[in-house]
XYZ file of C-alpha atoms in Angstrom:
382
model
C 59.384 93.791 266.193
C 55.506 93.667 266.484
C 54.044 95.489 269.465
C 50.693 94.159 270.778
C 49.074 95.477 273.911
C 47.509 92.822 276.276
C 44.243 94.761 276.075
C 44.018 94.031 272.435
C 43.938 90.183 273.075
C 40.413 89.828 274.409
C 41.486 89.698 278.072
C 39.337 91.176 280.845
C 40.251 94.482 282.322
C 41.272 93.106 285.799
C 43.903 91.000 284.189
C 45.438 93.722 281.988
C 45.533 96.101 285.009
C 47.137 93.380 287.106
C 49.775 92.990 284.390
C 50.245 96.744 284.060
C 51.044 96.888 287.856
C 53.834 94.325 287.091
C 55.188 96.610 284.417
C 53.822 94.493 281.657
C 51.799 96.147 278.928
C 52.916 94.551 275.714
C 52.548 90.993 274.949
C 55.500 88.854 273.775
C 55.195 86.980 270.565
C 54.222 83.641 272.141
C 51.608 85.502 274.160
C 49.920 87.403 271.473
C 49.919 84.282 269.286
C 48.784 81.678 271.911
C 46.389 83.657 274.158
C 43.598 84.329 271.512
C 43.729 80.623 270.529
C 43.650 79.469 274.258
C 40.678 81.712 274.985
C 38.801 79.983 272.190
C 39.442 76.694 273.967
C 41.807 75.240 271.357
C 44.531 72.689 272.244
C 47.968 74.263 271.694
C 51.543 73.168 271.101
C 53.648 76.190 271.710
C 57.351 76.505 270.907
C 59.267 79.565 272.177
C 62.728 80.022 273.587
C 63.501 80.231 277.368
C 62.755 83.678 278.783
C 60.173 84.607 276.043
C 57.118 84.705 278.232
C 55.696 81.210 277.868
C 54.369 81.160 281.490
C 51.919 84.061 280.954
C 50.967 82.683 277.628
C 48.970 79.922 279.458
C 48.403 81.642 282.838
C 46.483 84.582 281.395
C 43.859 82.365 279.633
C 43.598 80.097 282.795
C 42.832 83.226 284.818
C 40.163 84.287 282.382
C 38.484 80.851 282.385
C 38.603 80.097 286.228
C 35.253 80.159 288.009
C 36.765 81.692 291.270
C 33.525 81.221 293.126
C 33.905 77.427 292.814
C 35.907 75.513 295.348
C 37.035 72.934 292.803
C 40.429 72.467 291.064
C 40.022 73.577 287.465
C 43.542 73.483 286.009
C 46.580 71.330 286.419
C 49.993 72.895 285.340
C 52.630 70.073 285.114
C 56.449 71.082 285.370
C 59.515 69.086 285.527
C 61.484 70.641 288.334
C 60.667 71.866 291.816
C 62.180 75.405 290.927
C 59.835 75.781 287.885
C 56.852 74.578 290.030
C 57.561 77.346 292.622
C 58.260 79.949 289.862
C 54.965 79.349 288.083
C 53.098 79.259 291.436
C 54.628 82.674 292.276
C 53.590 84.157 288.856
C 49.999 83.002 289.622
C 50.134 84.521 293.203
C 51.520 87.812 291.992
C 48.817 88.147 289.181
C 46.060 87.219 291.533
C 47.395 89.820 293.988
C 47.875 92.599 291.415
C 44.592 91.974 289.482
C 42.452 91.524 292.640
C 41.146 88.273 291.096
C 40.759 85.726 293.846
C 42.436 82.773 292.136
C 43.938 80.299 294.443
C 47.065 78.180 293.614
C 48.911 75.360 295.246
C 52.459 74.028 294.486
C 52.706 70.305 294.836
C 56.095 68.770 294.552
C 57.767 65.436 295.631
C 60.182 65.138 298.492
C 57.805 67.122 300.735
C 55.485 65.798 303.467
C 52.444 64.611 301.655
C 50.190 64.960 304.681
C 51.002 68.709 304.665
C 50.038 68.886 301.016
C 46.732 67.103 301.652
C 46.066 69.695 304.338
C 46.719 72.592 301.935
C 44.405 71.056 299.325
C 41.709 70.543 301.902
C 42.060 74.002 303.522
C 42.937 76.271 300.676
C 40.818 74.641 297.970
C 43.021 75.792 294.991
C 41.557 76.500 291.617
C 44.978 75.807 290.015
C 47.419 72.978 291.079
C 50.987 73.423 289.845
C 53.125 70.372 290.426
C 55.353 67.407 289.455
C 53.680 64.692 287.673
C 54.543 62.012 290.237
C 53.134 63.741 293.268
C 49.943 64.999 291.506
C 49.220 61.467 290.223
C 49.844 60.035 293.764
C 47.317 62.447 295.311
C 44.758 61.732 292.632
C 45.150 57.967 293.355
C 44.834 58.725 297.069
C 41.509 60.451 296.179
C 42.884 63.672 297.779
C 42.866 65.520 294.463
C 39.777 65.477 292.293
C 39.993 65.908 288.536
C 36.259 65.944 287.683
C 36.209 69.704 287.180
C 39.670 70.160 285.655
C 39.090 71.922 282.258
C 42.618 72.860 281.490
C 45.974 70.892 281.668
C 49.241 72.637 280.798
C 52.498 70.570 280.250
C 55.457 73.070 280.660
C 58.801 72.117 279.346
C 56.981 69.355 277.307
C 60.137 68.143 275.787
C 61.102 66.974 279.278
C 57.821 65.847 280.697
C 56.962 63.829 277.635
C 60.153 61.681 277.622
C 59.939 58.015 278.409
C 60.416 58.667 282.161
C 57.475 60.862 282.534
C 55.065 60.153 279.662
C 52.968 57.536 281.413
C 52.297 59.761 284.539
C 51.314 62.548 282.123
C 48.931 60.311 280.222
C 47.568 58.972 283.475
C 46.728 62.391 284.779
C 45.080 63.502 281.594
C 42.864 60.377 281.663
C 41.535 61.426 285.022
C 39.973 64.395 283.529
C 36.932 64.827 281.248
C 37.268 64.441 277.470
C 36.258 68.154 276.830
C 39.340 69.401 278.728
C 41.807 71.775 277.027
C 45.427 70.478 276.640
C 48.420 72.962 276.222
C 52.057 71.897 275.647
C 54.817 74.527 275.797
C 58.519 74.074 275.315
C 61.576 75.791 274.040
C 61.979 73.041 271.503
C 59.281 70.918 269.978
C 60.460 67.732 268.266
C 58.569 65.210 266.103
C 58.018 62.895 269.029
C 56.219 65.630 270.978
C 53.949 66.383 267.900
C 53.165 62.601 267.644
C 52.067 62.577 271.350
C 50.100 65.807 270.720
C 48.272 64.095 267.740
C 47.488 61.252 269.970
C 46.244 63.166 273.052
C 44.786 66.345 271.523
C 41.980 67.160 269.253
C 42.954 69.260 266.213
C 45.746 71.070 268.021
C 47.071 74.519 267.036
C 50.907 74.657 266.601
C 52.290 78.044 267.531
C 55.814 78.942 267.139
C 57.490 82.294 268.202
C 60.196 83.258 265.591
C 61.502 86.378 267.155
C 64.544 86.001 269.382
C 64.495 87.474 272.899
C 66.606 90.557 272.744
C 68.574 92.321 275.378
C 68.047 96.153 275.852
C 70.936 97.895 274.043
C 71.160 100.580 276.627
C 72.476 98.079 279.310
C 76.278 97.751 279.852
C 77.385 94.422 281.192
C 80.343 93.784 283.386
C 81.661 91.217 285.877
C 84.108 91.057 288.809
C 85.805 87.771 289.867
C 86.710 86.850 293.426
C 86.536 84.130 295.973
C 83.098 83.346 297.331
C 84.075 84.748 300.767
C 85.124 88.113 299.283
C 81.795 88.871 297.372
C 80.536 91.151 300.169
C 83.737 93.115 300.073
C 83.592 93.496 296.238
C 79.889 94.682 296.563
C 80.695 97.230 299.135
C 83.643 98.576 297.177
C 81.559 98.865 293.937
C 78.751 100.697 295.794
C 81.349 103.237 297.247
C 82.859 103.795 293.802
C 79.694 103.805 291.766
C 77.437 105.604 294.306
C 74.228 104.339 292.601
C 71.007 106.407 292.757
C 69.067 103.147 292.992
C 70.321 99.561 292.646
C 68.876 96.122 293.035
C 71.119 93.413 294.542
C 70.050 89.932 293.551
C 70.667 86.822 295.552
C 69.534 83.279 294.519
C 68.155 81.962 297.747
C 65.323 83.878 299.511
C 66.608 82.902 302.870
C 69.967 84.755 302.015
C 68.161 88.011 301.469
C 68.092 89.089 305.150
C 71.690 87.894 305.875
C 73.086 90.039 303.057
C 70.880 93.070 303.894
C 72.102 92.953 307.550
C 75.758 92.712 306.511
C 75.354 95.779 304.172
C 73.515 97.755 306.992
C 76.368 96.778 309.429
C 78.689 98.556 307.049
C 76.523 101.615 306.983
C 75.119 101.062 303.538
C 71.545 102.203 302.920
C 69.881 98.831 302.181
C 66.463 97.154 302.669
C 65.176 93.720 301.704
C 62.063 92.768 299.884
C 60.487 89.343 300.029
C 57.543 87.661 298.263
C 54.273 89.362 297.458
C 52.638 87.897 300.588
C 54.825 90.169 302.813
C 52.823 93.196 301.730
C 53.374 95.603 304.554
C 57.225 95.394 304.857
C 57.458 95.123 301.070
C 55.555 98.306 300.516
C 57.571 100.227 303.149
C 60.880 99.091 301.647
C 59.783 99.980 297.974
C 58.610 103.354 299.179
C 61.909 104.123 300.835
C 63.553 102.964 297.604
C 61.431 105.196 295.395
C 61.836 108.155 297.685
C 65.696 107.804 297.886
C 65.826 107.066 301.567
C 67.749 103.896 300.638
C 69.638 103.137 297.492
C 70.097 99.377 297.721
C 67.139 96.903 297.438
C 68.097 93.313 298.142
C 65.961 90.700 296.551
C 65.700 87.200 295.030
C 64.310 86.723 291.470
C 60.917 85.696 292.788
C 60.683 88.588 295.205
C 61.578 91.096 292.434
C 59.050 89.763 290.070
C 56.576 92.391 289.032
C 58.797 95.293 290.206
C 58.591 98.329 287.915
C 60.774 101.047 289.303
C 62.262 103.860 287.050
C 65.846 105.167 287.519
C 67.446 102.004 288.578
C 70.878 102.665 287.349
C 72.736 99.526 288.492
C 71.648 95.810 289.054
C 74.160 93.658 291.010
C 74.014 89.940 290.850
C 75.686 89.046 294.162
C 74.914 85.457 293.081
C 75.156 84.509 289.467
C 71.789 84.223 287.684
C 70.922 80.501 287.350
C 69.875 80.679 283.805
C 69.583 82.982 280.803
C 65.986 83.915 281.610
C 66.970 85.120 285.030
C 69.951 87.108 283.596
C 67.555 88.931 281.073
C 64.988 89.742 283.827
C 67.667 91.036 286.210
C 69.358 93.147 283.635
C 65.938 94.447 282.455
C 65.302 96.186 285.844
C 67.793 98.846 284.695
C 67.832 101.055 281.549
C 64.047 101.646 281.517
C 62.349 104.334 279.447
C 65.337 104.813 277.138
C 67.825 105.544 280.007
C 71.213 103.848 280.325
C 72.029 101.288 282.953
C 74.627 98.539 284.123
C 74.283 95.031 285.002
C 77.233 93.753 287.164
C 77.844 90.094 288.175
C 80.135 89.221 291.060
C 81.454 85.729 290.179
C 83.845 83.073 291.248
C 86.271 81.491 288.801
C 83.930 78.417 288.374
C 80.964 80.554 287.362
C 82.670 82.119 284.214
C 81.235 79.363 281.990
C 77.657 80.383 282.816
C 78.364 83.970 281.743
C 79.753 82.762 278.513
C 76.352 81.025 277.826
C 74.574 84.292 278.562
C 76.814 86.228 276.305
C 76.008 83.746 273.470
C 72.302 83.735 274.245
C 71.875 87.416 273.955
C 74.811 88.346 271.800
C 76.370 90.628 274.280
C 79.767 91.109 275.846
C 80.052 90.803 279.604
C 83.394 92.610 280.242
C 85.661 91.289 283.081
C 86.810 94.409 285.230
C 88.978 95.107 288.292
C 89.224 97.921 290.822
C 92.321 99.875 291.476
C 92.708 102.935 293.692
C 88.978 103.723 293.804
C 88.460 103.286 290.051
C 87.030 100.490 287.739
C 89.618 99.313 285.246
C 90.004 96.737 282.661
C 90.912 93.237 283.992
C 94.631 92.608 283.719
């Protein structure tokens, strides 16, 4: 596998330092292929599997090109789901925080009070607007979102956003910007229809395909325990007592459940603390310090809250809630077995959730072994 450092790609030092703080030094294939082309201002169609680093492939060039002293919106990132919008928005916030580059971002999605979003645009003056096509177009038509200085438009998951339900909105948004703007389409799969649309909308685009498959660290063991939803806390407590981890991260899917689970663990006298998003700096720093010093051995987090963590000697990762997709499974498991050490990823699942694990086994060519506990020991499932 080719290893390329971010500082070899023509990126400024603040960005590479920010990425380093997030534990990212080497660029993934889609990143080292796309970033230099994007920095040259070329239109791009990028194909790379889920979990391969597509988001940073376009965020990094945007960061380098933003005039952060301006109060104008300079980039639109269009995404098909609320979850992806929030995820991209958080990647931007984390990189801005870690690189000390004052890039401002706003997440604009449908089914949310539009007046509140108008206030955010007015008060925060974002450089980057990440959002759903329908709501962004609505705000443009209301003249609450101005496109005259937008120089980059990214269409993430282009296969979904360029389908017949969304293509007209995407084209309408593009038409509100200047002709010199840069267009980038990224997707796990690029079909002929997407390429036809690219030919129509782009000027001499560069097609970039990442050939390498995302691989799982071979030093990670994978196992799961099955129970009723209500028994998950009991299973987690038993596992902590049996395994006595030096450091373990416990993942939940919903940020509002982080505190609930942490308090339950503390009630049972387990050494746990919670971490929230990057904006909660003081408490986050204190919890991470306690974790690194060994004052606590359980860190409860959501996928977004744990983004950018780079902690050595995490020997276990517990998925209290099953990862929602293969990308999240890869990122969670990757928190352990750093620097050549071994680690274990453990999912606590219900019967219905077995199907998802089968998908992850297939995606990464791994075996997630179903286990039981008996008399204080972990045994094969009977």
